[in-house]
CSV table of C-alpha atoms in Angstrom, one decimal:
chain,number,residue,atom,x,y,z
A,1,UNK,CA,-17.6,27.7,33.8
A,2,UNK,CA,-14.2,27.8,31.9
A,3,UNK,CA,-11.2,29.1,33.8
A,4,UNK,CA,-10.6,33.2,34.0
A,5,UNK,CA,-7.0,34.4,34.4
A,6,UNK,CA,-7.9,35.4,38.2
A,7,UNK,CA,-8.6,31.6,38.5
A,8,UNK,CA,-5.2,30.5,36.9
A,9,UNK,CA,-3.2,32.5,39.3
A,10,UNK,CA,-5.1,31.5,42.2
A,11,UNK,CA,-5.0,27.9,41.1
A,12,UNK,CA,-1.3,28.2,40.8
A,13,UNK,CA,-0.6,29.9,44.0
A,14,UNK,CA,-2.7,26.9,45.6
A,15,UNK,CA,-0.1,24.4,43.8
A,16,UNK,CA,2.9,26.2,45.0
A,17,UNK,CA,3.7,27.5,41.2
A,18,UNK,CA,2.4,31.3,42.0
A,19,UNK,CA,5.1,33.5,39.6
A,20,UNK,CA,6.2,30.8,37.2
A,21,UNK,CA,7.1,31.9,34.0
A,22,UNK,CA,4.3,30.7,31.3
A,23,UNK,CA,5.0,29.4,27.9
A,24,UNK,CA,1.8,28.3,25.7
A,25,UNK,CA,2.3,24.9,24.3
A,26,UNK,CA,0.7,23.4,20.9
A,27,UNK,CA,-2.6,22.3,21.7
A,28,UNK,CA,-4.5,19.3,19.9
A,29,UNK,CA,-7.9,19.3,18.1
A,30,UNK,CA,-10.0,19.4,21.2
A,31,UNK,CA,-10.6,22.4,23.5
A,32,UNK,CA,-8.0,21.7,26.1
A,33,UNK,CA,-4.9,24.0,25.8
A,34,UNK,CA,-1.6,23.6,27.5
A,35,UNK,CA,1.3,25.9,29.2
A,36,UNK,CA,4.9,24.5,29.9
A,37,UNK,CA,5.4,26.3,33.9
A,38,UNK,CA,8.8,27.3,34.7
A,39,UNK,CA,9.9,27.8,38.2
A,40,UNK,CA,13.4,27.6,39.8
A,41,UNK,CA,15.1,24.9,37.7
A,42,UNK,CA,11.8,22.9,37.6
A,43,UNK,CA,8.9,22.6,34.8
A,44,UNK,CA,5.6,21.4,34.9
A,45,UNK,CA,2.7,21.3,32.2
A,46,UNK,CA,-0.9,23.4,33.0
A,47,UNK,CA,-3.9,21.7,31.2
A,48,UNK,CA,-6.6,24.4,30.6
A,49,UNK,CA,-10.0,22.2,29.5
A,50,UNK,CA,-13.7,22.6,29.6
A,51,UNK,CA,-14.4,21.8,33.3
A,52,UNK,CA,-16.4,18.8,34.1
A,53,UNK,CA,-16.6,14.9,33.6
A,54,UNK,CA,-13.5,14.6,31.6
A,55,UNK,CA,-10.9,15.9,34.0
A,56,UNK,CA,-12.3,13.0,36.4
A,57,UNK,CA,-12.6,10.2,34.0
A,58,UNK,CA,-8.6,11.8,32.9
A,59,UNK,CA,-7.7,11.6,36.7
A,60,UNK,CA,-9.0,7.9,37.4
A,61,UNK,CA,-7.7,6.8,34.1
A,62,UNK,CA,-4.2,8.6,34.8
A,63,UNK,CA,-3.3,6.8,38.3
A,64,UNK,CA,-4.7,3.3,37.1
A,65,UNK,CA,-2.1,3.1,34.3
A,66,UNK,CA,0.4,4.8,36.9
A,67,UNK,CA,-0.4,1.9,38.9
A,68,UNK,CA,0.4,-0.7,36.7
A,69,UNK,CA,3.7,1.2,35.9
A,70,UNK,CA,3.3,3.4,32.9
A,71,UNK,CA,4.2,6.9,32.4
A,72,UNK,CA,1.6,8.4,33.0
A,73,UNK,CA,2.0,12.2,34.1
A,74,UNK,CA,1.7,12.6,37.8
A,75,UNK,CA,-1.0,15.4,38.7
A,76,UNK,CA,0.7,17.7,41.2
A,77,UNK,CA,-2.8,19.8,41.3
A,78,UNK,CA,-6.4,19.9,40.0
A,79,UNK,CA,-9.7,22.1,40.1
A,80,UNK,CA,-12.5,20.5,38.2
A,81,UNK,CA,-14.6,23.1,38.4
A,82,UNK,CA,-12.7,25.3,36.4
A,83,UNK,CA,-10.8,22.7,34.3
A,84,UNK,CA,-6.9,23.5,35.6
A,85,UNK,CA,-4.5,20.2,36.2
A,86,UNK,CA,-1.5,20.3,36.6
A,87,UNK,CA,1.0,17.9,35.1
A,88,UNK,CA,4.7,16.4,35.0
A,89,UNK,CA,6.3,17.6,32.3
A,90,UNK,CA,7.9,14.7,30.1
A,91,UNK,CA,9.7,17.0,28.1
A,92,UNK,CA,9.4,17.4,23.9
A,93,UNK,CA,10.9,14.3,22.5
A,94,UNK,CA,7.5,13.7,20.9
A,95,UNK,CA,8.1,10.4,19.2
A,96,UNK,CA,6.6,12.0,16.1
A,97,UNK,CA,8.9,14.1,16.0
A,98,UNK,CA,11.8,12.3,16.8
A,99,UNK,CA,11.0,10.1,14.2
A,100,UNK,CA,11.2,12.7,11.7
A,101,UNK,CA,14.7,13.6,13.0
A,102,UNK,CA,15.8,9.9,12.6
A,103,UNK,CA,13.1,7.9,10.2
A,104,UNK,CA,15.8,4.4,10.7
A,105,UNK,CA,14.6,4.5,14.2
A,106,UNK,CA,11.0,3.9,13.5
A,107,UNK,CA,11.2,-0.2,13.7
A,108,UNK,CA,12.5,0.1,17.2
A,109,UNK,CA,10.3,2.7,18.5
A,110,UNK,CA,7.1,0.6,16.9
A,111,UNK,CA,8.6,-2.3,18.7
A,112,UNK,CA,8.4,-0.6,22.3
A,113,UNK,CA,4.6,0.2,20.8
A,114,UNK,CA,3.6,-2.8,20.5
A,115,UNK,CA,5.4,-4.6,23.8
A,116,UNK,CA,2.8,-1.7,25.9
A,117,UNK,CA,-0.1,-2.9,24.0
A,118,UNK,CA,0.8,-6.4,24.4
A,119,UNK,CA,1.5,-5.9,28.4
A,120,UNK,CA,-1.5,-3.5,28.5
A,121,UNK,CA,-3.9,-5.8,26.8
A,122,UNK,CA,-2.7,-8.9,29.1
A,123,UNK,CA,-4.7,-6.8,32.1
A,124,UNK,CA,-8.0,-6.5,32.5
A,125,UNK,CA,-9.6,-3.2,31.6
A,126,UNK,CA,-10.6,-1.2,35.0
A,127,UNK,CA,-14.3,-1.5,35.4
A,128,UNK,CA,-15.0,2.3,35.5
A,129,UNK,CA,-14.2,2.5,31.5
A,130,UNK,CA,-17.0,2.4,29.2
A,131,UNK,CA,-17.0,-0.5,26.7
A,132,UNK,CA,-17.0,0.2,23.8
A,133,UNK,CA,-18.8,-2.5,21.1
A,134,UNK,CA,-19.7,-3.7,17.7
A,135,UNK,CA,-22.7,-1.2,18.2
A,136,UNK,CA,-21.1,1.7,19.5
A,137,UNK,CA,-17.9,1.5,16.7
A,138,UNK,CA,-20.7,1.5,14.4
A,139,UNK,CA,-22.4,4.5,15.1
A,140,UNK,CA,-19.2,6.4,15.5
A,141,UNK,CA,-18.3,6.3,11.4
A,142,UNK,CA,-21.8,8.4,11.5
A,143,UNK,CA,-19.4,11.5,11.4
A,144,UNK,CA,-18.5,10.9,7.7
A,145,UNK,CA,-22.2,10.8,6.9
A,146,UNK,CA,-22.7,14.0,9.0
A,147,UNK,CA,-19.3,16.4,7.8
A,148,UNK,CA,-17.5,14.8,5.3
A,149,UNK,CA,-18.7,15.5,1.2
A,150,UNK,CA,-20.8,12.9,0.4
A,151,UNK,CA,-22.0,11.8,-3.3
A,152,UNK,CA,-24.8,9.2,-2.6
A,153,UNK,CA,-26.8,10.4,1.1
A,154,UNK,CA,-28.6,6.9,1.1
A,155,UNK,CA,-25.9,5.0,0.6
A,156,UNK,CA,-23.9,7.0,3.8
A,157,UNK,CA,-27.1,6.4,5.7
A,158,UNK,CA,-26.0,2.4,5.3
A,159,UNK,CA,-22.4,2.5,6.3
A,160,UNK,CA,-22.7,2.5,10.1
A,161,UNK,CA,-25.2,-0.2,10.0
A,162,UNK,CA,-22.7,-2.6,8.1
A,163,UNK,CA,-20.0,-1.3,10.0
A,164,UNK,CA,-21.7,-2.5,13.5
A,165,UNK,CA,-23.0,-6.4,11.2
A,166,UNK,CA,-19.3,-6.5,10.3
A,167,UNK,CA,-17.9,-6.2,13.6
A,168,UNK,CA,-20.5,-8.6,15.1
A,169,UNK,CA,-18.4,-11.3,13.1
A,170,UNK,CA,-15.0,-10.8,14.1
A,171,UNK,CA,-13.3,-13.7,16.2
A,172,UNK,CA,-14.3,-13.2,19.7
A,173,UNK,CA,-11.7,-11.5,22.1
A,174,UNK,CA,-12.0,-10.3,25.6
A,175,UNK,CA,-11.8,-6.1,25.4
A,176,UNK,CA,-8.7,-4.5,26.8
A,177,UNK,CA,-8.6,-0.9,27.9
A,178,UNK,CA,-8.1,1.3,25.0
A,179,UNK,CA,-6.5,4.9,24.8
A,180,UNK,CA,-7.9,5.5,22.0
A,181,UNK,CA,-5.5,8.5,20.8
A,182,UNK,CA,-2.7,6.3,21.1
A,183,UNK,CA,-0.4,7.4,18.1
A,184,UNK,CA,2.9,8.7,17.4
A,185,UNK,CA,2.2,12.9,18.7
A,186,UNK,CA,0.4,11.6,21.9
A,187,UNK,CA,3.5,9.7,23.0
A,188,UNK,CA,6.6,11.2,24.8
A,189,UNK,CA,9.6,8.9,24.2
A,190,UNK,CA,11.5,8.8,27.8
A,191,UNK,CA,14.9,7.3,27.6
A,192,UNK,CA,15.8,7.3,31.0
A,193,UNK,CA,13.3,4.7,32.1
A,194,UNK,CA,13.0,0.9,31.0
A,195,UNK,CA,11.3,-1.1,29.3
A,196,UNK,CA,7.3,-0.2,28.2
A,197,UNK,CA,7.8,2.9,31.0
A,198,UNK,CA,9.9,4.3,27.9
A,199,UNK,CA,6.4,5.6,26.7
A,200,UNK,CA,4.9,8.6,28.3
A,201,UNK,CA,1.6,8.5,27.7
A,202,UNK,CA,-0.5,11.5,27.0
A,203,UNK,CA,-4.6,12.1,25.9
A,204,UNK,CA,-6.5,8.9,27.2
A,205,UNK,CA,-9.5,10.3,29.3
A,206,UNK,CA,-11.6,8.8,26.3
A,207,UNK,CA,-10.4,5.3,27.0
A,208,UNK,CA,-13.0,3.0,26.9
A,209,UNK,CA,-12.8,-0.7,26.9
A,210,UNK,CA,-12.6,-2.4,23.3
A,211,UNK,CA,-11.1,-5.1,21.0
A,212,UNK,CA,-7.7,-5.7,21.5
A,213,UNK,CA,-6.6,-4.1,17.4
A,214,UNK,CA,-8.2,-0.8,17.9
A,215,UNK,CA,-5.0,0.9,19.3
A,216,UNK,CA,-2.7,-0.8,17.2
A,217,UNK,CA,-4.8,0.6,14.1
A,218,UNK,CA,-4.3,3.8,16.2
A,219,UNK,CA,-0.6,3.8,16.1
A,220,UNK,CA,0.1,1.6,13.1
A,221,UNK,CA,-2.1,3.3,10.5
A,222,UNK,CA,-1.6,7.0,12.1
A,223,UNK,CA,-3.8,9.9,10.7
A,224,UNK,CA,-1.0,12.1,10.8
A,225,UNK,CA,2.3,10.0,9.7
A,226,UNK,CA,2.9,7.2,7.5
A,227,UNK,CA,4.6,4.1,8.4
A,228,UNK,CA,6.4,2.1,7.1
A,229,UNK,CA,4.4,-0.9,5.2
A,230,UNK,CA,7.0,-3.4,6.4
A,231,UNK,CA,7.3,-2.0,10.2
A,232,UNK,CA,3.3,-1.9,10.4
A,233,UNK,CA,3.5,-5.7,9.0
A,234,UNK,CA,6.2,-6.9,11.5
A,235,UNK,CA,4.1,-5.1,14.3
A,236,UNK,CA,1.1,-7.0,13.2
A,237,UNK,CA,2.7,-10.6,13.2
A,238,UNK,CA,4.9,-9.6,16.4
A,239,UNK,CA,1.4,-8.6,18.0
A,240,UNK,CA,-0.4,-12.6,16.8
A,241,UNK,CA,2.3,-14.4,17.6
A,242,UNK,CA,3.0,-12.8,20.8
A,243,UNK,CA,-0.9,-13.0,22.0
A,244,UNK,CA,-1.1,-16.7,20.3
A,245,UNK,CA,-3.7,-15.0,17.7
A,246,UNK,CA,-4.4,-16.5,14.1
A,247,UNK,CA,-2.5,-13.9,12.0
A,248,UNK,CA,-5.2,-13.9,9.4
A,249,UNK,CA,-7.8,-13.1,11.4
A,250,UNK,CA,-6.3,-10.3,13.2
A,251,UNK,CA,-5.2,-8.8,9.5
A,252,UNK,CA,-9.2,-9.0,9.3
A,253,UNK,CA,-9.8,-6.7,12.3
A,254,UNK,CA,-7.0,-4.6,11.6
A,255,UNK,CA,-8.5,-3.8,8.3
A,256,UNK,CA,-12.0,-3.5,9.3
A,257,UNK,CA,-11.3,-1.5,12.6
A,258,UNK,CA,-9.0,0.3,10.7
A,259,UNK,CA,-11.6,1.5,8.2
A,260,UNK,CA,-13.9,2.3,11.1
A,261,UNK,CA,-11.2,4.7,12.3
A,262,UNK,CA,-10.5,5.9,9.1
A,263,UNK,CA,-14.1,6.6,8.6
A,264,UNK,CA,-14.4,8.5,11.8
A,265,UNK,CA,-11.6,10.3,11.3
A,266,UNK,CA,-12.8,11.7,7.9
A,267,UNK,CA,-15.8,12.9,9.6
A,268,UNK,CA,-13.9,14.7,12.6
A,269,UNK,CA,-11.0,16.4,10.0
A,270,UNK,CA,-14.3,17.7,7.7
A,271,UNK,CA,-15.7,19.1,11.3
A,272,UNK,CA,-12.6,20.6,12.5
A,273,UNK,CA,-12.2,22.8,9.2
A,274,UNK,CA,-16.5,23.3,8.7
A,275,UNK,CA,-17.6,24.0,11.7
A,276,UNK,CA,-14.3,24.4,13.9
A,277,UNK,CA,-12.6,26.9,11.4
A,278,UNK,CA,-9.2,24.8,11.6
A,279,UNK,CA,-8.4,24.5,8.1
A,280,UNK,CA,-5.3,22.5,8.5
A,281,UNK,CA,-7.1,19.2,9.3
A,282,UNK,CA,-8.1,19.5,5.2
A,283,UNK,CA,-4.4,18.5,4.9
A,284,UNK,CA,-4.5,15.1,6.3
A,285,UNK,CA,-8.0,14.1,4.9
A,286,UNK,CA,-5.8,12.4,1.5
A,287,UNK,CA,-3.7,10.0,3.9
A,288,UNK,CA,-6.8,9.2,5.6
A,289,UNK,CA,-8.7,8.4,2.6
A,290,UNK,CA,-5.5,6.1,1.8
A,291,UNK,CA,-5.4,4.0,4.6
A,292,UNK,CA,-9.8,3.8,3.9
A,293,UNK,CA,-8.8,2.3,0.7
A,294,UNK,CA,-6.4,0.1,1.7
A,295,UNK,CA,-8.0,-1.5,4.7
A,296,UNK,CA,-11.5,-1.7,1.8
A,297,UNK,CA,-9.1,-3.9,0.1
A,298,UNK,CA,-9.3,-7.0,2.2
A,299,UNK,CA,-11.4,-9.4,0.8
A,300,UNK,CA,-13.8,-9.6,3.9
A,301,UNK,CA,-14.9,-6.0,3.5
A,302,UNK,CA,-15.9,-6.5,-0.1
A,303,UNK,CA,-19.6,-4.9,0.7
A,304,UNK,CA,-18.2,-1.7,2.5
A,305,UNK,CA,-15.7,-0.8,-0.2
A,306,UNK,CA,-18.5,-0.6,-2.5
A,307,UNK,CA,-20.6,0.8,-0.1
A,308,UNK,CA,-18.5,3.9,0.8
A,309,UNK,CA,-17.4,3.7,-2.8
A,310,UNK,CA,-21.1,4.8,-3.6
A,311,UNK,CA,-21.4,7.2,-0.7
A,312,UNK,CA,-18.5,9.3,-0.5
A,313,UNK,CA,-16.9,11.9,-2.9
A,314,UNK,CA,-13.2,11.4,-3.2
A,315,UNK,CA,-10.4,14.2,-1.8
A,316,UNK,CA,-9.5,15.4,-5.2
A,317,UNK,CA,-8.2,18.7,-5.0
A,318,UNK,CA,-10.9,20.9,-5.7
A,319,UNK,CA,-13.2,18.9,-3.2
A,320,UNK,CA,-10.3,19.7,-0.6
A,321,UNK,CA,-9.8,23.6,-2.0
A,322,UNK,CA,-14.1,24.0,-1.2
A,323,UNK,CA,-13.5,22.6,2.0
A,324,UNK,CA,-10.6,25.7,2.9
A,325,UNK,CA,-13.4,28.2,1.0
A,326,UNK,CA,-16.2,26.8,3.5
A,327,UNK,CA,-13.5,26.7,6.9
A,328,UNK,CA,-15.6,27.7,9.6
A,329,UNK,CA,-18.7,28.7,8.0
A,330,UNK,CA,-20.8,25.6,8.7
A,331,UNK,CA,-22.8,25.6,12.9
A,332,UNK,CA,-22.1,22.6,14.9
A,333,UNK,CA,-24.7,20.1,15.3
């Protein structure tokens, strides 16, 4: 049962916060919604989210990385049963953000990326995260087939398969724990600690165990930024060379897991506007279908660039405008 106000305030009072001020925060496109708490000189953040397994697997996930000495938020409080946690509060130097303020900073914040990823991915994954495989990163590009515009419904129908056969042959790596949402909004940049710590991580109660690219695709080739071809290069041969990796055949994965992504993501923007009503995902769909057609490009994915080619209608802009007509008109399912 989702949290009432009554709840809230009791919750609160329980946490030794009963009369802070409240001040909503931007939410993100799941149902969770956030509150910056004020109280004597001190903030902290409220997460309000659909009770039940997620605020568990959030919690185990949250003091395993605070274990290993990443910033994760510290939980001062939580109520699974009607979804309240309450979080530090690292504050509002988004890294997205504060790379819009300053875009020359974006090679040195990518660089602090990729030094986590490679310290994260040096650790074996905790054995409570799911993995997640050539199989299961097939079947999640099945969203484009089920939300996004499609020209050809056969030829959609054969995209997951290739996806999971493609996969099958990368280069054999052991899986590292994955945030999955790792990208550029879901980061808080935290100057007053050192080293990886700089990164205050936010959104990984998905993680699941994986191939060591997906969250560089994640934070590389963001859905809702561009950057920079040369920093996302450096990144990648910083990342092989670091790992002792064949640069070639990580440029492979990052292309093919990167279309998987991109792929997914189509599928999830199209749902947010059809069936979620939240028309501004539409907006992003064009740099999405960009970085599609760039990772397509790579020579090894020959057979899904003409396969998605076939399947899926391109974002011109009266595709896009009938997706804003149709916002919230279409049931889940």
């Amino acid at each position: 049962m989702a949290a009432t106000e009554p709840d809230i305030l009791a919750f609160l009072s329980r946490c030794g916060w009963a009369g802070a001020r409240r001040r909503p925060l931007a939410g993100d496109a799941s149902a969770r919604r956030y509150e910056r708490l004020h109280r004597k000189g001190d903030t902290a953040v409220l997460m309000i989210a659909p009770p039940g397994a997620e605020m568990t697997r959030f919690q185990r996930i949250d003091a395993w990385l605070l274990a290993q000495g990443y910033s994760a938020p510290r939980i001062f409080g939580i109520d699974t049963e009607t979804g309240l946690m309450l979080l530090e509060d690292f504050g509002d130097d988004q890294l997205a953000r504060l790379l819009r303020q300053d875009p020359a900073s974006e090679a040195a914040h990518y660089a602090v990326i990729t030094d986590f990823l490679l310290d994260l991915h040096r650790r074996p994954p905790p054995d409570f995260v799911p993995r997640l495989d050539a199989t299961g990163l097939g079947a999640l590009v099945s969203l484009a087939r089920d939300w996004y515009p499609l020209r050809d419904p056969a030829a959609a129908e054969a995209i997951a398969p290739l996806v999971t056969r493609l996969c099958e042959g990368l280069a054999p790596l052991p899986p590292v724990l994955s945030l999955r949402d790792f990208h550029a909004e879901n980061v808080i940049w935290l100057p007053d600690r050192s080293g990886v710590a700089r990164l205050g991580l936010l959104d990984f109660q998905d993680a699941v165990a994986t191939h060591p690219v997906y969250d560089l695709v994640s934070a590389l080739q963001d859905a809702r930024r561009d950057v920079a071809p040369a920093v996302l290069a450096a990144e990648l041969r910083r990342y092989a060379s670091a790992g002792g990796l064949d640069l070639a055949e990580l440029e492979r994965a990052f292309a093919l897991i990167g279309a998987q992504r991109a792929l997914r993501i189509l599928g999830i923007f199209a749902r947010l506007c059809l069936a979620g009503g939240k028309p501004g995902y539409v907006d992003l769909i064009p740099r999405v279908w960009g970085q599609l057609h760039r990772d397509l490009g790579h020579e090894a994915l020959a057979p899904l660039r003409a396969l998605v080619t076939q399947a899926l209608l391109p974002p011109d802009a009266a595709l896009l405008e009938r997706m804003r007509r149709q916002c919230g008109q279409h049931p889940m399912r």
